[in-house]
Short mmCIF file of C-alpha atoms in Angstrom, two decimals:
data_model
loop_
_atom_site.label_atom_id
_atom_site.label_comp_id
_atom_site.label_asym_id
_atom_site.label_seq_id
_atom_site.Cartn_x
_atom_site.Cartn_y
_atom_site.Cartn_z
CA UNK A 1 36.44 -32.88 -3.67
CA UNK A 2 37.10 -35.29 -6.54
CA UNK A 3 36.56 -38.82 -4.85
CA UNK A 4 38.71 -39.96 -8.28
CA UNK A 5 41.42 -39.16 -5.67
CA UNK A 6 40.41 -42.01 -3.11
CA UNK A 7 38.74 -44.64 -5.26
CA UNK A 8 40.75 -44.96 -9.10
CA UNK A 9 43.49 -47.91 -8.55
CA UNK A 10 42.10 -49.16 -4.60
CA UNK A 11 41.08 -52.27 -6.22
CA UNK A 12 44.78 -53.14 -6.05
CA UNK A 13 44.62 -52.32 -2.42
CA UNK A 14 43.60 -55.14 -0.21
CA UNK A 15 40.40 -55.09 2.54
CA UNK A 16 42.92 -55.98 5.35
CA UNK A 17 45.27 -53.35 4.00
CA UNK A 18 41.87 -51.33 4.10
CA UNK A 19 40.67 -52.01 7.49
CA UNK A 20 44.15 -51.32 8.76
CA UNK A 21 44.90 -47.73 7.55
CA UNK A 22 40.79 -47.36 8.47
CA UNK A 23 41.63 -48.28 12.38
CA UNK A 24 44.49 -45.22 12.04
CA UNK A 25 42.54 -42.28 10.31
CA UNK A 26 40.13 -39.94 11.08
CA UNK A 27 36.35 -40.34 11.02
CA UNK A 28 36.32 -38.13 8.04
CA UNK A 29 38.55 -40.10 6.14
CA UNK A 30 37.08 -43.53 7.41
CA UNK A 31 33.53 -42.03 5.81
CA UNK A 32 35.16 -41.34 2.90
CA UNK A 33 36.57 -45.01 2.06
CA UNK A 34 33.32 -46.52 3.46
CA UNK A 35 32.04 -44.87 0.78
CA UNK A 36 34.02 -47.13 -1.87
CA UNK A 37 31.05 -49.63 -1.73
CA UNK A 38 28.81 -47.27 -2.74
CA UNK A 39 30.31 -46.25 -6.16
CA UNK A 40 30.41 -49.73 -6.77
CA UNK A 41 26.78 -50.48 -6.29
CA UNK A 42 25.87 -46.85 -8.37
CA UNK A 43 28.50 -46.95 -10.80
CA UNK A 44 27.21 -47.73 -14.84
CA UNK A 45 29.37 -49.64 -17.30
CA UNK A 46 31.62 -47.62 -18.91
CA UNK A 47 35.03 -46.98 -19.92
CA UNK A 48 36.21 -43.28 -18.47
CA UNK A 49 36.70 -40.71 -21.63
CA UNK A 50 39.88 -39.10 -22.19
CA UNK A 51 40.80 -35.62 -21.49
CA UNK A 52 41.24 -34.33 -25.35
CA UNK A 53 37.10 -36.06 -25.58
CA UNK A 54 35.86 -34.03 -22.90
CA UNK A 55 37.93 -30.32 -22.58
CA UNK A 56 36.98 -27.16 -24.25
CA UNK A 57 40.34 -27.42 -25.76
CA UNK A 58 38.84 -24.51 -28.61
CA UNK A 59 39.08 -22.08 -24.86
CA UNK A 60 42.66 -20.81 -25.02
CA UNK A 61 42.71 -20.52 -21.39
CA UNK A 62 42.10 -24.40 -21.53
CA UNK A 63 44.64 -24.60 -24.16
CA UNK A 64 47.39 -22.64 -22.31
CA UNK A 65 46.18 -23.29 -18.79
CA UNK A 66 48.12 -21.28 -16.36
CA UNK A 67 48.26 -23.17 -12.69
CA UNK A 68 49.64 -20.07 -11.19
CA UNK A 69 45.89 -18.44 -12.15
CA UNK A 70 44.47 -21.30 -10.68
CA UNK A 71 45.50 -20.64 -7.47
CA UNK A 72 43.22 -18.53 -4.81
CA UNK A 73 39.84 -19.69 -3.39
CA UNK A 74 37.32 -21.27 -5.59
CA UNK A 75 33.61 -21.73 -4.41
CA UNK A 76 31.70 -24.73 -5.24
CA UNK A 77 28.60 -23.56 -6.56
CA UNK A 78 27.28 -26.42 -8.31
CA UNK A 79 28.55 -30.44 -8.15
CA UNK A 80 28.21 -34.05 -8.02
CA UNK A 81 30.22 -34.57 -5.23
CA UNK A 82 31.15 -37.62 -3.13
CA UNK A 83 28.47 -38.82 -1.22
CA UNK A 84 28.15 -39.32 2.48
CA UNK A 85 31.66 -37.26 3.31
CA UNK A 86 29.81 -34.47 1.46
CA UNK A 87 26.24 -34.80 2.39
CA UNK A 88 24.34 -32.00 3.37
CA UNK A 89 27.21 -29.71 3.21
CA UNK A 90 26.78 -25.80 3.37
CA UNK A 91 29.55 -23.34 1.84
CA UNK A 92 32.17 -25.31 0.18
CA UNK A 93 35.67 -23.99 -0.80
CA UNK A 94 38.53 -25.18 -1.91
CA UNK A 95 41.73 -22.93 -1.34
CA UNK A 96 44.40 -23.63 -3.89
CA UNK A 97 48.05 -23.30 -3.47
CA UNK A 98 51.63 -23.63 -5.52
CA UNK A 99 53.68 -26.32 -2.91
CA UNK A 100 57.29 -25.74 -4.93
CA UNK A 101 57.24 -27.40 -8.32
CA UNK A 102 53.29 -28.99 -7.42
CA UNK A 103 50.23 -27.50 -5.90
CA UNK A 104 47.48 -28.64 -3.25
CA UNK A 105 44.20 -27.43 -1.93
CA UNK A 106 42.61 -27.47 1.54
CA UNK A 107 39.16 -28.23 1.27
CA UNK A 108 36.61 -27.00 3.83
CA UNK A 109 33.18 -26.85 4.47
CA UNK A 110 30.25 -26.37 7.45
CA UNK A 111 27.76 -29.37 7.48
CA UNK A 112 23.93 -28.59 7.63
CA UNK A 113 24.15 -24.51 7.73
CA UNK A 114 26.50 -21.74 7.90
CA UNK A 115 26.87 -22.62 11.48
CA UNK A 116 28.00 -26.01 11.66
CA UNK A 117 30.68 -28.22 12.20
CA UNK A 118 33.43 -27.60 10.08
CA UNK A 119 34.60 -30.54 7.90
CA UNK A 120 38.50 -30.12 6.29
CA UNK A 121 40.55 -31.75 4.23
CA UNK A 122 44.24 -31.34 2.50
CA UNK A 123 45.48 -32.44 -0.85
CA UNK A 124 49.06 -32.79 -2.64
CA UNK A 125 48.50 -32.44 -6.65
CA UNK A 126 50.62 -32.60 -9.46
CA UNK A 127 50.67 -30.92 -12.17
CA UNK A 128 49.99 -32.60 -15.86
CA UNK A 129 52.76 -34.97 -17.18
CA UNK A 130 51.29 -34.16 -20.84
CA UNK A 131 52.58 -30.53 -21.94
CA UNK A 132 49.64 -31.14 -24.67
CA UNK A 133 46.80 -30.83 -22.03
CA UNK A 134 48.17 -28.62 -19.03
CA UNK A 135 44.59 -28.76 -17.13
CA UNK A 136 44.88 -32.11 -16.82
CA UNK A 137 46.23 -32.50 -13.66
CA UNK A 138 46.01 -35.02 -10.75
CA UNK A 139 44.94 -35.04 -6.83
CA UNK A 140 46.42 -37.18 -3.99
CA UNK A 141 44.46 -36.59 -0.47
CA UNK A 142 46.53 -36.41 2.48
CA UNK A 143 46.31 -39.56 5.10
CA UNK A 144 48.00 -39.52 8.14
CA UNK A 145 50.31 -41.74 6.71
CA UNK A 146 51.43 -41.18 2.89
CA UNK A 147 48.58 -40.19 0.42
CA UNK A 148 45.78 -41.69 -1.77
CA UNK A 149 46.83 -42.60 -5.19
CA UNK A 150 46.84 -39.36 -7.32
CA UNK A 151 43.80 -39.33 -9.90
CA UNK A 152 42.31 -37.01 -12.34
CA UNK A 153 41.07 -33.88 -11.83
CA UNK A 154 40.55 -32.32 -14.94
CA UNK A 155 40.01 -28.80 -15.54
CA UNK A 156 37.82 -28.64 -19.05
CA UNK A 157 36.90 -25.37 -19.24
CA UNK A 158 37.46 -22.01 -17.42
CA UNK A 159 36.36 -18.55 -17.70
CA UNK A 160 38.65 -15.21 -17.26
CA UNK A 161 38.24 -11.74 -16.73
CA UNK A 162 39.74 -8.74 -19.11
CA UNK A 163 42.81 -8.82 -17.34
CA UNK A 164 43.12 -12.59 -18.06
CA UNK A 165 42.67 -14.08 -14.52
CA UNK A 166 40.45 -16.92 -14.30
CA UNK A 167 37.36 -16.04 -12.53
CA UNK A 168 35.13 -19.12 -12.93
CA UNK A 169 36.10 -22.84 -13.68
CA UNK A 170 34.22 -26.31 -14.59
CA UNK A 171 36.27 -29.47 -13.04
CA UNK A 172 35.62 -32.84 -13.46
CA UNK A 173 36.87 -36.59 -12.55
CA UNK A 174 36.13 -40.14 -13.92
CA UNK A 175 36.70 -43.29 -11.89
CA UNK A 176 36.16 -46.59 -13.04
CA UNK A 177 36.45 -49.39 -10.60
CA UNK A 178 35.79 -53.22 -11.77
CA UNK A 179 34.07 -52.13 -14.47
CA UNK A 180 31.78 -49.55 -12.54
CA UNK A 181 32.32 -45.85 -13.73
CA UNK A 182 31.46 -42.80 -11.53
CA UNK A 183 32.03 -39.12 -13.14
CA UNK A 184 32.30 -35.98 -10.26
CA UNK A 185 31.49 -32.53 -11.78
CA UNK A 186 32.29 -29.23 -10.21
CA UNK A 187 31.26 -25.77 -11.28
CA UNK A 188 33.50 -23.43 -9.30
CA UNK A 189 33.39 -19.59 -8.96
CA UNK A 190 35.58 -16.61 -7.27
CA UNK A 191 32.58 -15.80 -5.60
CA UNK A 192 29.57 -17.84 -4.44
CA UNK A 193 27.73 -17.98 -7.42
CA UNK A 194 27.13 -18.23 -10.76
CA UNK A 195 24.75 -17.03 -13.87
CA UNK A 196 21.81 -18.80 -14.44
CA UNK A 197 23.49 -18.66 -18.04
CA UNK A 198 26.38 -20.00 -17.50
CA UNK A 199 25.16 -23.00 -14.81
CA UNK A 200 23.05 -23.75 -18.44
CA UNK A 201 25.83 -23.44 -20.83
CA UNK A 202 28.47 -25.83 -18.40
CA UNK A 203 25.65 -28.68 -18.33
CA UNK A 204 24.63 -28.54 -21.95
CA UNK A 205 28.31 -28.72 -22.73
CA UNK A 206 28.44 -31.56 -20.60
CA UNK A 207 25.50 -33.45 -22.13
CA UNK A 208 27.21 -32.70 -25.34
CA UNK A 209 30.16 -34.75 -24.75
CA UNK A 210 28.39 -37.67 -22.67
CA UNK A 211 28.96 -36.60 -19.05
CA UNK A 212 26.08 -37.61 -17.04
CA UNK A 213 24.98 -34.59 -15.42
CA UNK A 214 21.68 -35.89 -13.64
CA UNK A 215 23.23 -35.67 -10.19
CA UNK A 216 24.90 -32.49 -10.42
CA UNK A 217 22.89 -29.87 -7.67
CA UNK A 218 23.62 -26.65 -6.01
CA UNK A 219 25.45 -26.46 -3.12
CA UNK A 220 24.14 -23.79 -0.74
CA UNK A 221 26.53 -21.28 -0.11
CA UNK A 222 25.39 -18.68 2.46
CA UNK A 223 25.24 -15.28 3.11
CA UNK A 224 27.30 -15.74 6.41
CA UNK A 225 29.56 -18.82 5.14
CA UNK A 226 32.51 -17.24 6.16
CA UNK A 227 32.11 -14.29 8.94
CA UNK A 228 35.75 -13.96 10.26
CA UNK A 229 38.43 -11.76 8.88
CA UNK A 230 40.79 -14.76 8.07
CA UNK A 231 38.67 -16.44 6.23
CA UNK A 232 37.47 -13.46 4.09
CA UNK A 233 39.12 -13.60 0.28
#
C-alpha cells in the first residue's frame, strides 16, 4: 500500500477541500489522509530519485516487465508501509488484476492477528507512459467519489521461476511533499515468505542506491492468514 498514491500532489489540494471529502469517506480512508501530517513532520530533505537511478534495469525481467505476470496475489513479507492505516497489521496481500487496457489491486489485511478485523482497500493503476521503463507504473486509490492522484509505484526488481513467471518482487514509492521526502519499500512474495538471502540481497541493493531502508520490518504473515476456500491462491 504505497501511500505515494494519497500524499504526492495533495499540497495542491486545499484543507477545506480536505475536510470535505474527509466528512464523506470511510474511517479507513479518513486514517489514511490524517496521516498526511505525519509524513510531513518525518519526512528528510530530499529530492525523490528517478526510476532509471533506482531499478535493477541489468534484470531482464525489469527490463521487459510483463504486467500480465504481475498479476495474481502477492504477499507482503517485508515493508515500510504507511503508518497508522497499516499499524499492527497481520497477513497482508495485495491481489492484482488487468481492468481492460489498466490494472488495479485490492488490498487486504487482518489487524492485530490472523483473527481480526479485516481492513480493505481498492486501487485503479496505470500502466507506464515511458515504453523505456515498463515497471514504472502508477497507483490511484479508490474514494467514494473519483480517486487519489495516481503516483509511483515502481517495480525495481523482480524474481522469476524457470518457466519465466515472476515469483517474488521488490516495489517501491517516493513522495516528496513541501520539501519533505518519504520512500515506501515492499518486498513481495507468491507465498508468505522469503529467504533470509534474498530479504539481505533486496536491502543491500537498496542501501546501494540511497533508499533508506531503516524502517523497513516484517510483516507477520500467519499460518492461518487465510483459512477459507475463496481466499486460498
Amino acid at each position: 500500500f504505497c501511500s505515494s498514491a494519497v500524499f504526492d500532489q495533495t499540497a495542491s489540494i486545499s484543507w477545506q477541500s480536505l475536510e470535505t471529502t474527509m466528512l464523506s469517506i470511510p474511517q479507513g480512508l479518513v486514517s489514511l489522509l490524517v496521516v498526511v501530517a505525519a509524513i510531513l513532520l518525518t519526512g528528510t530533505s530530499a529530492s525523490c530519485p528517478g526510476y532509471s537511478d533506482v531499478a535493477n534495469m541489468s534484470n531482464p525481467a525489469v527490463a521487459k516487465f510483463e504486467l500480465s505476470k504481475f498479476v495474481g496475489t502477492w504477499y507482503e513479507v517485508y515493508s515500510h508501509n504507511l503508518p497508522y492505516l497499516t499499524s499492527g497489521c497481520h497477513c497482508t496481500r495485495y491481489d492484482v488484476a488487468l481492468q481492460g487496457e489498466d490494472w488495479g489491486t485490492h488490498f487486504m489485511c487482518k489487524k492485530g492477528n490472523s483473527a481480526g478485523k479485516m481492513t480493505e482497500l481498492h486501487s485503479d493503476n496505470k500502466h507506464a507512459s515511458d515504453p523505456r521503463y515498463p515497471g514504472m507504473l502508477t497507483e490511484s486509490w479508490k474514494l467514494p467519489v473519483g480517486h487519489t492522484p495516481a503516483t509511483a509505484y515502481w517495480v525495481l526488481d523482480v524474481g522469476a521461476d524457470a518457466t519465466g513467471d515472476y515469483q517474488k518482487s521488490l516495489v517501491y514509492s517516493c513522495t516528496s511533499i513541501l520539501g519533505a521526502k518519504q520512500e515506501w519499500i515492499y518486498l513481495f512474495s507468491r507465498s508468505t515468505s522469503l529467504s533470509t538471502t534474498d530479504v539481505a540481497e533486496w536491502m543491500e541493493y537498496m542501501k546501494q542506491k540511497g533508499i533508506d531502508t531503516s524502517d523497513v520490518k516484517q510483516v507477520p504473515q500467519d499460518a492461518d492468514c487465510w483459512s477459507s476456500e475463496e481466499l486460498l491462491v
